[in-house]
Amino acid sequence: MEFAELIKTATVESVLLSGAGLPPVRGTLCITSHHLLLSSRPGGDGAPGTVELWLLIRNVDAVEKRLAGSSGTITLRCKDLKVLQLEIPGMEECLNVASSIEALSSVDSVMMMYPFFYRPQDLRLEAGWHLFPLEQYYQQIATQTSQWRLSGVNRDFAACPTYPPAVIVPAAVDDEALRKAARFRQGGRFPVLSYYHQKNGTVMLRSSQPLTGPNRKRCREDELLLGTVLDEGERGFIIDTRSAQAAKQARMTGGGTEPKSSYPRWKRLHRPLERGRPLQESFIKLVDACNDTSLTMDRWLSRLESCRWLSHVKAALSTACLAAQCLDREEACVLVHGAEGTDTTLLVTALAQLILDPGCRTLAGFQGLLEREWIEAGHPFHLRCARSAYSHARLKQEAPLFLLFLDCVWQLGRQFPFSLEFGERLLLTLFDNAYASSYGTFLGNNEKERCLCKVKESTHSLWAWLNQPEEKRKYLNPLYSRNALVIWPSVEPQSIQLWQGLFFRWIRSSKYLDEAWAEIQRLVENDDTSVEESAGNRRSQSLSDTAAQTENER
Amino acid sequence: MEHIRMPKVENVRLLDRVSSRKATLGTLYLTATHVIFVENASETRKETWVLHSQISSIEKQATTATGCHPLLIRCKNFQVIQLIIPQERDCHDVYISLIRLARPVKYEELYCFSFNPKLDKEEQERGWKLVDLNEEYNRMGIPNNYWQISDVNRDYGVCDSYPTEVYVPKSATAHIIVGSSKFRSRRRFPALSYYCKDNNASICRSSQPLSGFSARCLEDELMLQAIRKTNPESDFLYVVDTRPKLNAMANRAAGKGYENEDNYSNIKFQFIGIENIHVMRSSLQKMLEVCELKSPSMSDFLWGLENSGWLKHIKAIMDAGIFIAKAVAEEGVSVLVHCSDGWDRTAQVCSVASLLLDPYYRTMKGFMVLIEKDWVSFGHKFNHRYGNLDGDPKEISPVIDQFIECVWQLMEQFPCAFEFNERFLIHVQHHIYSCQFGNFLCNSQKERQELKIQERTYSLWAHLWKNRADYLNPLYRLDHSQTQGTLRPQIAPCIFLYKFWSGMYNRFEKGMHPRQSVTDYLMAVKEETQQLEEELEVLGERLASLQKVQLNDNEVKSKQQDQNKELGRSTSNISLANTPQEYNNNLKSFPSRSPSQGDEEDSALILTQDNLKSSDPDLSANSDQESGVEDLSCRSPSSGGCLPSEDSGKDSDEAVFLTI
């Protein structure tokens, strides 16, 4: 396929661009294989154009056209929730532009995505791809205990197509048993270690549902695997992210959950979390409500309620807290799974780690967490983030689980303003890049697909870009200070807020809030300079000690 | 004391509001002014103090299965206390005593008449002079060619709920004023509230006209004309009736009502539908019920909040303020504001508009002045609205609470615009009900004068001013763009900007709030920076003079000795700063201000209440989240080992997470 075939009109003069809170501007619209550009020429013909718009076409979620007389208006609704209007002179041009954008934005082949073509000069292609190897994570655990081993059973993705080549499993269970256990779990996602809680040596495992089916099948290897995790006399918790009834019903389609009789030392807790289509619909409804200018104050809260989004945030945080509580307070091991083990499961395990482990709350640690618990763990980004909240296309497998995770992280950051090293801006950038990106980090659905497409060889990593010193600065939280404690958030409705920075990013002006952040930055930086200037100061010393410490941990 | 049937009850349990399974055992004391609960266990013997005047209701609940007697005390500062008393008789005695103590019948019974902050007469007087309204009108640029002070109301002869000194148009003669006053409810004639010297536009306030279906009053019409003419640039005057149109029309049947545009020359009449005090009272009631729900779902909460209508009412008040501020600042048109009697909605709207228009009111001092001007002096009925004395419950309404919330909503939208912080607002609200200071006693200036409030009680403003370091917003800076000129809040479709204020209505549920205080931390940082800069400056100066000394080695010896003496002092300063321990001490001393340090009585009161809900009593000694101590130790890895504030939310959440 050639992109050129999809572009019916490459340039249109005198297009009026408006939207996203900016004053309207007229200029020349260009359509390239991956971008929509608009450049204005304030200085007449000779002057170089100013680029007013540089939009990744993959970011376009919906194209709406309205014709009036000889001109037309195209409304572009983007996956990052921005809405743009293009007023195009000429009916035919308008139709051509619209259908070109539609065609280009629906290209679904991973290999045709922009990251495969993007070659920024100041980044090396291989940079950022191997920052957080699982081997390194395993080494940390290995210094504490010998009960776990790094297994290459999935080296060729044979045991589980959605797992990475390396997984951490109980040392006492051999690869053959793992293969058998994999056959007893949906999609081959046998229980693997997700998190080792250094404080007391408990672990969090994740998997998919067991394939017990209507005949209550059992699997000796699976039972053995889970059995070896617990020491003599210990009990563990299985957190099933489905309701007890849904788990029971899953038996009819070959799934199910761990019966008490076969896993006597594991206590099952059901915490239903929304996923799939209902979650996507919740997202769509919320964005719809946020954009509804006719809403009045007396209807706003019930409208917000009917979207259910905040309920999902509350449920996700509560479940993550439950998992964290089992590990930290009950000193018990935890296995988390739902059905496929690629969505709500990862939401819970990733959040629980953020709550428990200060190492995940640094910028680097958070990237590592995303890499381990979302990307390598096989969250199907390509399917889940194919469309955002505006698309009119028939929903397939879209679901904003990653956004829900980012929202929960934002809630944590709001409740613990000093405890995350990164700020809201990073979360927004991650959201944008998960849905449309110049980088390959969120491409594909799992490591196997990324391997086949040679993503790591042919695209740039988002982390490489983010971690450039100049770029990195923008994402840091000026108030951060390493906090070694568990951060237990409040999950009371009074404590959970709508994430305005995301859902109203293009609707409200954030000028005054941005000014406040600039002021905070100024205060903290002023302080740091003064501290540095004042020689022999203990605080500056101890601060640099922390920095060194954090550095070592990386 | 004669009302206390039972001064002390032992083995009382204080229940935790969030998780009712947890309770602390202690002793309950009733004093002339407070209910005090002292914990038995724990070395800290934590105390919970509640002023009688804060109690809004006491409820005897059904006897528990174990035969104990629960008592529920709801406070006006949104604290809810649930006690379990073993003996029915004791419970009844406490109940009967509190019923009486919480509803004093004479002003003299109120706390401010016994409260003694140990200030001498002079300090007391100076405290009352901190806010001077004449000074304030001078600041606005008044008197001038158009406005003058009028003594028409000396001895409260014209209007007993107005102050003696009112500012009116120069061209309004006493005859016009008196005539107009006879045509207005409770004779509250139009008087100046705010004047904008940049463009001569002003905000005046009054009560509704007694127009009925057709009555007219020449003097009143002349009065409005006089007001319009104080703004020569503008050819009309807005008359804003803050009531819903239907309410205003209903008033016509009672011989009251609103201005007929045909009878007044060049006015533009406008309704802005803010509901009356009864609607507001029940709205708050409904919202508090939502706040009291035990582990509500997100839906329960959002539905309940919407059904209460509270945020809708807040927005209505804000919209009215925005409308008036816009008329004055952008259109340059003067506005006359009224509602029915002109002491509730009018006070809210005038003060919101003033706050938006004039950065001065966004300073701590200016805010005190604003409350004195628009609320205290113009006869807002504090006693009736906030139930200081036993009275008609239908008169009670959270009118000033709503204004205070409007300020908070603005603070959320403009984080750098206010000199004071959220804690300041919360403490002002607290003291409107506490009756610990005399400022808000009675219903009018006249009554306060008769009671000799200024001689017999102390001023809250002096108290807050003394502790102002606790109330500063670290992001406030005089040269910041948000501290200049008019604030223009985003309007429709930005309804989502109006948020539930958990810091106020769930004030005592500490676990619900952000666990780390950015304000306190930044204040500490700011002070530290300032100190270090000062140190640097001293060092710089010393360096310069040292160089000078070297250059002028041949100077007179005695002078050199002087300088050496000075040098010695500053080097010792440096060595102090160089000693880590000393520095650490400094570091610790910055933020350890308690909300009301320096006033034993009050700090005990507020601190214990703030601590009340910290879920783990063992941690409570360190978990005062309003103090910045942890926040700094948070930053300091050397002491990072104990950070109970972070952990303290856990146990209260336990019930939510883990119900195995």
PDB file of N, CA and C in Angstrom, chain A residues 267 271 298-299 301-302 305 308 321-322 325 329 415-419 480-481 483 485 487-490 494-495 500 504 509 512 515 519 522 527 533 535 537 539, chain B residues 296 298-299 303 306 312 413-414 477 480 482 490 496 500 506 511-512 514-517 521 525 528-529 536 578 583 634-635 637 643 646-647 650 653-654 657-658 660:
ATOM      1  N   LYS A 267      -7.271 -17.911  49.656  1.00  0.00           N
ATOM      2  CA  LYS A 267      -8.604 -17.365  49.900  1.00  0.00           C
ATOM      3  C   LYS A 267      -8.941 -16.418  48.759  1.00  0.00           C
ATOM      4  N   ARG A 271     -13.461  -8.734  43.511  1.00  0.00           N
ATOM      5  CA  ARG A 271     -13.593  -7.275  43.445  1.00  0.00           C
ATOM      6  C   ARG A 271     -13.888  -6.895  41.999  1.00  0.00           C
ATOM      7  N   ASP A 298     -27.138  22.348  37.920  1.00  0.00           N
ATOM      8  CA  ASP A 298     -28.023  21.435  38.643  1.00  0.00           C
ATOM      9  C   ASP A 298     -28.091  20.056  38.007  1.00  0.00           C
ATOM     10  N   ARG A 299     -27.520  19.912  36.788  1.00  0.00           N
ATOM     11  CA  ARG A 299     -27.527  18.587  36.162  1.00  0.00           C
ATOM     12  C   ARG A 299     -26.123  17.987  36.071  1.00  0.00           C
ATOM     13  N   LEU A 301     -23.632  17.130  38.134  1.00  0.00           N
ATOM     14  CA  LEU A 301     -23.138  16.034  38.967  1.00  0.00           C
ATOM     15  C   LEU A 301     -23.829  14.711  38.642  1.00  0.00           C
ATOM     16  N   SER A 302     -25.119  14.764  38.345  1.00  0.00           N
ATOM     17  CA  SER A 302     -25.790  13.506  38.021  1.00  0.00           C
ATOM     18  C   SER A 302     -25.319  13.006  36.654  1.00  0.00           C
ATOM     19  N   GLU A 305     -22.133  11.436  37.325  1.00  0.00           N
ATOM     20  CA  GLU A 305     -22.376  10.154  37.973  1.00  0.00           C
ATOM     21  C   GLU A 305     -22.773   9.106  36.937  1.00  0.00           C
ATOM     22  N   ARG A 308     -20.188   7.081  35.225  1.00  0.00           N
ATOM     23  CA  ARG A 308     -19.600   6.022  36.046  1.00  0.00           C
ATOM     24  C   ARG A 308     -18.078   6.060  36.129  1.00  0.00           C
ATOM     25  N   CYS A 321      -5.543  -1.052  46.591  1.00  0.00           N
ATOM     26  CA  CYS A 321      -5.253  -0.903  48.017  1.00  0.00           C
ATOM     27  C   CYS A 321      -5.448  -2.228  48.745  1.00  0.00           C
ATOM     28  N   LEU A 322      -6.467  -2.949  48.341  1.00  0.00           N
ATOM     29  CA  LEU A 322      -6.705  -4.253  48.952  1.00  0.00           C
ATOM     30  C   LEU A 322      -5.509  -5.173  48.711  1.00  0.00           C
ATOM     31  N   GLN A 325      -2.693  -4.016  50.750  1.00  0.00           N
ATOM     32  CA  GLN A 325      -2.935  -4.279  52.165  1.00  0.00           C
ATOM     33  C   GLN A 325      -2.653  -5.737  52.508  1.00  0.00           C
ATOM     34  N   ARG A 329       0.139  -5.492  55.134  1.00  0.00           N
ATOM     35  CA  ARG A 329      -0.415  -5.587  56.482  1.00  0.00           C
ATOM     36  C   ARG A 329      -0.735  -7.021  56.888  1.00  0.00           C
ATOM     37  N   GLN A 415      -3.231  13.267  46.167  1.00  0.00           N
ATOM     38  CA  GLN A 415      -3.311  13.022  47.604  1.00  0.00           C
ATOM     39  C   GLN A 415      -1.941  13.037  48.281  1.00  0.00           C
ATOM     40  N   PHE A 416      -0.913  12.749  47.506  1.00  0.00           N
ATOM     41  CA  PHE A 416       0.451  12.760  48.050  1.00  0.00           C
ATOM     42  C   PHE A 416       1.327  13.636  47.173  1.00  0.00           C
ATOM     43  N   PRO A 417       1.154  14.944  47.296  1.00  0.00           N
ATOM     44  CA  PRO A 417       1.810  15.844  46.331  1.00  0.00           C
ATOM     45  C   PRO A 417       3.339  15.800  46.348  1.00  0.00           C
ATOM     46  N   PHE A 418       3.947  15.202  47.381  1.00  0.00           N
ATOM     47  CA  PHE A 418       5.417  15.156  47.402  1.00  0.00           C
ATOM     48  C   PHE A 418       5.970  13.790  46.998  1.00  0.00           C
ATOM     49  N   SER A 419       5.096  12.809  46.815  1.00  0.00           N
ATOM     50  CA  SER A 419       5.605  11.447  46.766  1.00  0.00           C
ATOM     51  C   SER A 419       5.860  10.883  45.378  1.00  0.00           C
ATOM     52  N   TYR A 480       8.815  16.947  44.714  1.00  0.00           N
ATOM     53  CA  TYR A 480       9.128  15.558  45.047  1.00  0.00           C
ATOM     54  C   TYR A 480      10.177  15.426  46.131  1.00  0.00           C
ATOM     55  N   SER A 481       9.928  14.517  47.042  1.00  0.00           N
ATOM     56  CA  SER A 481      10.983  14.071  47.935  1.00  0.00           C
ATOM     57  C   SER A 481      10.737  12.602  48.188  1.00  0.00           C
ATOM     58  N   ASN A 483       9.997   9.244  49.502  1.00  0.00           N
ATOM     59  CA  ASN A 483       9.243   8.893  50.682  1.00  0.00           C
ATOM     60  C   ASN A 483       9.195   7.375  50.735  1.00  0.00           C
ATOM     61  N   LEU A 485       7.756   5.360  52.574  1.00  0.00           N
ATOM     62  CA  LEU A 485       6.587   4.677  53.126  1.00  0.00           C
ATOM     63  C   LEU A 485       5.579   4.264  52.073  1.00  0.00           C
ATOM     64  N   ILE A 487       2.128   4.602  50.459  1.00  0.00           N
ATOM     65  CA  ILE A 487       1.181   5.718  50.400  1.00  0.00           C
ATOM     66  C   ILE A 487      -0.235   5.171  50.259  1.00  0.00           C
ATOM     67  N   TRP A 488      -0.944   5.192  51.362  1.00  0.00           N
ATOM     68  CA  TRP A 488      -2.307   4.665  51.356  1.00  0.00           C
ATOM     69  C   TRP A 488      -3.261   5.789  50.982  1.00  0.00           C
ATOM     70  N   PRO A 489      -3.851   5.719  49.811  1.00  0.00           N
ATOM     71  CA  PRO A 489      -4.746   6.812  49.432  1.00  0.00           C
ATOM     72  C   PRO A 489      -6.102   6.657  50.113  1.00  0.00           C
ATOM     73  N   SER A 490      -6.830   7.736  50.181  1.00  0.00           N
ATOM     74  CA  SER A 490      -8.213   7.652  50.622  1.00  0.00           C
ATOM     75  C   SER A 490      -9.056   7.332  49.386  1.00  0.00           C
ATOM     76  N   GLN A 494     -15.291  11.710  48.560  1.00  0.00           N
ATOM     77  CA  GLN A 494     -14.866  13.099  48.755  1.00  0.00           C
ATOM     78  C   GLN A 494     -13.419  13.306  48.325  1.00  0.00           C
ATOM     79  N   SER A 495     -12.662  12.217  48.285  1.00  0.00           N
ATOM     80  CA  SER A 495     -11.240  12.349  47.988  1.00  0.00           C
ATOM     81  C   SER A 495     -10.930  12.124  46.515  1.00  0.00           C
ATOM     82  N   GLN A 500      -9.357  17.111  35.816  1.00  0.00           N
ATOM     83  CA  GLN A 500      -9.650  18.219  34.906  1.00  0.00           C
ATOM     84  C   GLN A 500      -8.535  18.429  33.890  1.00  0.00           C
ATOM     85  N   PHE A 504     -10.543  18.219  30.680  1.00  0.00           N
ATOM     86  CA  PHE A 504     -10.865  19.586  30.280  1.00  0.00           C
ATOM     87  C   PHE A 504      -9.653  20.300  29.699  1.00  0.00           C
ATOM     88  N   SER A 509      -9.213  27.086  30.297  1.00  0.00           N
ATOM     89  CA  SER A 509      -7.871  27.631  30.271  1.00  0.00           C
ATOM     90  C   SER A 509      -7.177  27.205  31.554  1.00  0.00           C
ATOM     91  N   TYR A 512      -4.104  30.050  34.953  1.00  0.00           N
ATOM     92  CA  TYR A 512      -3.841  30.427  36.345  1.00  0.00           C
ATOM     93  C   TYR A 512      -3.226  29.277  37.132  1.00  0.00           C
ATOM     94  N   GLU A 515       0.375  29.074  36.074  1.00  0.00           N
ATOM     95  CA  GLU A 515       1.129  30.126  36.763  1.00  0.00           C
ATOM     96  C   GLU A 515       1.477  29.694  38.179  1.00  0.00           C
ATOM     97  N   GLU A 519       5.095  29.206  39.836  1.00  0.00           N
ATOM     98  CA  GLU A 519       5.436  29.868  41.096  1.00  0.00           C
ATOM     99  C   GLU A 519       6.036  28.863  42.087  1.00  0.00           C
ATOM    100  N   ARG A 522       9.444  28.104  41.031  1.00  0.00           N
ATOM    101  CA  ARG A 522      10.323  29.234  41.331  1.00  0.00           C
ATOM    102  C   ARG A 522      10.736  29.191  42.809  1.00  0.00           C
ATOM    103  N   ASP A 527      14.969  28.174  46.514  1.00  0.00           N
ATOM    104  CA  ASP A 527      15.420  27.598  47.766  1.00  0.00           C
ATOM    105  C   ASP A 527      16.661  26.747  47.519  1.00  0.00           C
ATOM    106  N   GLU A 533      24.164  27.760  47.708  1.00  0.00           N
ATOM    107  CA  GLU A 533      25.099  28.856  47.945  1.00  0.00           C
ATOM    108  C   GLU A 533      25.554  28.905  49.393  1.00  0.00           C
ATOM    109  N   ALA A 535      27.158  27.482  52.106  1.00  0.00           N
ATOM    110  CA  ALA A 535      28.082  26.352  52.190  1.00  0.00           C
ATOM    111  C   ALA A 535      27.918  25.555  53.477  1.00  0.00           C
ATOM    112  N   ASN A 537      25.971  23.249  54.269  1.00  0.00           N
ATOM    113  CA  ASN A 537      24.605  23.107  54.727  1.00  0.00           C
ATOM    114  C   ASN A 537      24.197  21.652  54.751  1.00  0.00           C
ATOM    115  N   ARG A 539      21.270  20.252  54.860  1.00  0.00           N
ATOM    116  CA  ARG A 539      20.149  19.811  54.049  1.00  0.00           C
ATOM    117  C   ARG A 539      20.577  19.543  52.625  1.00  0.00           C
TER     118      ARG A 539
ATOM    119  N   PRO B 296     -19.981   5.751  51.546  1.00  0.00           N
ATOM    120  CA  PRO B 296     -20.893   5.906  50.414  1.00  0.00           C
ATOM    121  C   PRO B 296     -20.214   5.490  49.108  1.00  0.00           C
ATOM    122  N   MET B 298     -19.555   6.139  45.036  1.00  0.00           N
ATOM    123  CA  MET B 298     -19.380   7.358  44.244  1.00  0.00           C
ATOM    124  C   MET B 298     -20.747   7.899  43.829  1.00  0.00           C
ATOM    125  N   SER B 299     -21.645   6.994  43.466  1.00  0.00           N
ATOM    126  CA  SER B 299     -22.966   7.430  43.009  1.00  0.00           C
ATOM    127  C   SER B 299     -23.762   8.061  44.137  1.00  0.00           C
ATOM    128  N   TRP B 303     -24.888  11.871  43.569  1.00  0.00           N
ATOM    129  CA  TRP B 303     -26.332  12.119  43.555  1.00  0.00           C
ATOM    130  C   TRP B 303     -26.738  12.994  44.730  1.00  0.00           C
ATOM    131  N   GLU B 306     -25.629  16.523  44.300  1.00  0.00           N
ATOM    132  CA  GLU B 306     -26.450  17.263  43.341  1.00  0.00           C
ATOM    133  C   GLU B 306     -27.832  17.568  43.912  1.00  0.00           C
ATOM    134  N   LYS B 312     -24.967  24.419  43.120  1.00  0.00           N
ATOM    135  CA  LYS B 312     -25.776  25.269  42.246  1.00  0.00           C
ATOM    136  C   LYS B 312     -25.972  26.640  42.909  1.00  0.00           C
ATOM    137  N   GLN B 413      -9.362  28.393  41.688  1.00  0.00           N
ATOM    138  CA  GLN B 413      -9.189  28.788  40.292  1.00  0.00           C
ATOM    139  C   GLN B 413      -8.012  29.736  40.105  1.00  0.00           C
ATOM    140  N   PHE B 414      -7.720  30.524  41.131  1.00  0.00           N
ATOM    141  CA  PHE B 414      -6.632  31.498  41.065  1.00  0.00           C
ATOM    142  C   PHE B 414      -5.675  31.278  42.247  1.00  0.00           C
ATOM    143  N   ARG B 477       2.278  36.844  45.698  1.00  0.00           N
ATOM    144  CA  ARG B 477       3.418  37.750  45.525  1.00  0.00           C
ATOM    145  C   ARG B 477       2.827  39.023  44.940  1.00  0.00           C
ATOM    146  N   HIS B 480       2.815  39.620  41.191  1.00  0.00           N
ATOM    147  CA  HIS B 480       2.320  38.556  40.316  1.00  0.00           C
ATOM    148  C   HIS B 480       1.089  39.045  39.564  1.00  0.00           C
ATOM    149  N   GLN B 482      -1.649  37.658  38.935  1.00  0.00           N
ATOM    150  CA  GLN B 482      -2.948  37.330  39.535  1.00  0.00           C
ATOM    151  C   GLN B 482      -3.298  38.252  40.699  1.00  0.00           C
ATOM    152  N   GLN B 490     -13.509  31.920  34.892  1.00  0.00           N
ATOM    153  CA  GLN B 490     -14.069  31.358  33.662  1.00  0.00           C
ATOM    154  C   GLN B 490     -15.543  31.076  33.906  1.00  0.00           C
ATOM    155  N   PHE B 496     -17.802  22.708  35.729  1.00  0.00           N
ATOM    156  CA  PHE B 496     -17.043  21.688  36.453  1.00  0.00           C
ATOM    157  C   PHE B 496     -16.029  22.310  37.400  1.00  0.00           C
ATOM    158  N   PHE B 500     -16.722  20.283  45.314  1.00  0.00           N
ATOM    159  CA  PHE B 500     -17.094  20.056  46.715  1.00  0.00           C
ATOM    160  C   PHE B 500     -15.894  20.398  47.605  1.00  0.00           C
ATOM    161  N   ASN B 506     -15.820  18.257  55.344  1.00  0.00           N
ATOM    162  CA  ASN B 506     -15.280  17.053  55.963  1.00  0.00           C
ATOM    163  C   ASN B 506     -13.979  17.404  56.668  1.00  0.00           C
ATOM    164  N   GLY B 511      -8.309  11.863  57.037  1.00  0.00           N
ATOM    165  CA  GLY B 511      -7.878  10.862  56.084  1.00  0.00           C
ATOM    166  C   GLY B 511      -8.328  11.142  54.660  1.00  0.00           C
ATOM    167  N   MET B 512      -9.352  11.970  54.513  1.00  0.00           N
ATOM    168  CA  MET B 512      -9.878  12.230  53.174  1.00  0.00           C
ATOM    169  C   MET B 512      -9.055  13.255  52.407  1.00  0.00           C
ATOM    170  N   PRO B 514      -5.653  15.527  51.089  1.00  0.00           N
ATOM    171  CA  PRO B 514      -4.268  15.264  50.704  1.00  0.00           C
ATOM    172  C   PRO B 514      -3.395  15.144  51.941  1.00  0.00           C
ATOM    173  N   ARG B 515      -2.524  14.126  51.953  1.00  0.00           N
ATOM    174  CA  ARG B 515      -1.783  13.817  53.169  1.00  0.00           C
ATOM    175  C   ARG B 515      -0.576  14.714  53.377  1.00  0.00           C
ATOM    176  N   GLN B 516      -0.249  15.458  52.383  1.00  0.00           N
ATOM    177  CA  GLN B 516       0.917  16.312  52.535  1.00  0.00           C
ATOM    178  C   GLN B 516       0.486  17.717  52.160  1.00  0.00           C
ATOM    179  N   SER B 517       0.869  18.683  52.973  1.00  0.00           N
ATOM    180  CA  SER B 517       0.404  20.042  52.726  1.00  0.00           C
ATOM    181  C   SER B 517       1.427  20.822  51.919  1.00  0.00           C
ATOM    182  N   TYR B 521       4.582  23.281  53.294  1.00  0.00           N
ATOM    183  CA  TYR B 521       5.933  23.017  52.831  1.00  0.00           C
ATOM    184  C   TYR B 521       6.518  24.247  52.143  1.00  0.00           C
ATOM    185  N   VAL B 525       9.747  26.501  52.946  1.00  0.00           N
ATOM    186  CA  VAL B 525      10.787  26.730  51.946  1.00  0.00           C
ATOM    187  C   VAL B 525      11.036  28.224  51.773  1.00  0.00           C
ATOM    188  N   GLU B 528      12.842  29.627  54.667  1.00  0.00           N
ATOM    189  CA  GLU B 528      14.218  29.166  54.666  1.00  0.00           C
ATOM    190  C   GLU B 528      15.026  29.953  53.644  1.00  0.00           C
ATOM    191  N   THR B 529      14.454  30.094  52.446  1.00  0.00           N
ATOM    192  CA  THR B 529      15.137  30.842  51.396  1.00  0.00           C
ATOM    193  C   THR B 529      15.446  32.239  51.879  1.00  0.00           C
ATOM    194  N   LEU B 536      23.266  35.279  53.246  1.00  0.00           N
ATOM    195  CA  LEU B 536      24.146  35.569  52.121  1.00  0.00           C
ATOM    196  C   LEU B 536      24.453  37.046  52.054  1.00  0.00           C
ATOM    197  N   ASN B 578      27.050  27.004  59.996  1.00  0.00           N
ATOM    198  CA  ASN B 578      27.855  25.901  59.503  1.00  0.00           C
ATOM    199  C   ASN B 578      27.704  24.635  60.331  1.00  0.00           C
ATOM    200  N   TYR B 583      21.739  24.077  62.370  1.00  0.00           N
ATOM    201  CA  TYR B 583      20.949  24.354  61.184  1.00  0.00           C
ATOM    202  C   TYR B 583      19.677  23.509  61.203  1.00  0.00           C
ATOM    203  N   CYS B 634       9.884  14.960  55.691  1.00  0.00           N
ATOM    204  CA  CYS B 634       9.679  14.238  54.454  1.00  0.00           C
ATOM    205  C   CYS B 634      10.808  14.505  53.478  1.00  0.00           C
ATOM    206  N   ARG B 635      11.205  15.775  53.455  1.00  0.00           N
ATOM    207  CA  ARG B 635      12.232  16.165  52.519  1.00  0.00           C
ATOM    208  C   ARG B 635      13.600  15.756  53.028  1.00  0.00           C
ATOM    209  N   PRO B 637      15.950  13.152  54.309  1.00  0.00           N
ATOM    210  CA  PRO B 637      16.052  11.693  54.366  1.00  0.00           C
ATOM    211  C   PRO B 637      16.530  11.229  55.734  1.00  0.00           C
ATOM    212  N   LEU B 643       7.192   8.721  59.339  1.00  0.00           N
ATOM    213  CA  LEU B 643       6.302   9.650  58.675  1.00  0.00           C
ATOM    214  C   LEU B 643       4.876   9.213  58.867  1.00  0.00           C
ATOM    215  N   GLU B 646       1.703   9.902  56.572  1.00  0.00           N
ATOM    216  CA  GLU B 646       1.447   9.169  55.339  1.00  0.00           C
ATOM    217  C   GLU B 646       0.686   7.881  55.613  1.00  0.00           C
ATOM    218  N   ASP B 647       0.938   7.409  56.787  1.00  0.00           N
ATOM    219  CA  ASP B 647       0.400   6.098  57.079  1.00  0.00           C
ATOM    220  C   ASP B 647      -0.966   6.165  57.739  1.00  0.00           C
ATOM    221  N   LYS B 650      -4.405   4.830  56.702  1.00  0.00           N
ATOM    222  CA  LYS B 650      -4.544   3.419  56.369  1.00  0.00           C
ATOM    223  C   LYS B 650      -5.636   2.715  57.156  1.00  0.00           C
ATOM    224  N   ASP B 653      -9.030   3.374  56.281  1.00  0.00           N
ATOM    225  CA  ASP B 653      -9.449   2.838  54.988  1.00  0.00           C
ATOM    226  C   ASP B 653      -9.635   1.327  55.045  1.00  0.00           C
ATOM    227  N   GLU B 654      -9.156   0.772  56.111  1.00  0.00           N
ATOM    228  CA  GLU B 654      -9.146  -0.680  56.199  1.00  0.00           C
ATOM    229  C   GLU B 654     -10.535  -1.263  55.924  1.00  0.00           C
ATOM    230  N   PHE B 657     -11.210  -1.347  52.225  1.00  0.00           N
ATOM    231  CA  PHE B 657     -10.506  -2.278  51.361  1.00  0.00           C
ATOM    232  C   PHE B 657     -10.818  -3.729  51.704  1.00  0.00           C
ATOM    233  N   LEU B 658     -10.720  -3.986  52.987  1.00  0.00           N
ATOM    234  CA  LEU B 658     -10.638  -5.385  53.359  1.00  0.00           C
ATOM    235  C   LEU B 658     -11.867  -5.804  54.139  1.00  0.00           C
ATOM    236  N   ILE B 660     -13.062  -9.164  54.307  1.00  0.00           N
ATOM    237  CA  ILE B 660     -12.890 -10.557  53.870  1.00  0.00           C
ATOM    238  C   ILE B 660     -13.920 -11.454  54.556  1.00  0.00           C
TER     239      ILE B 660
END
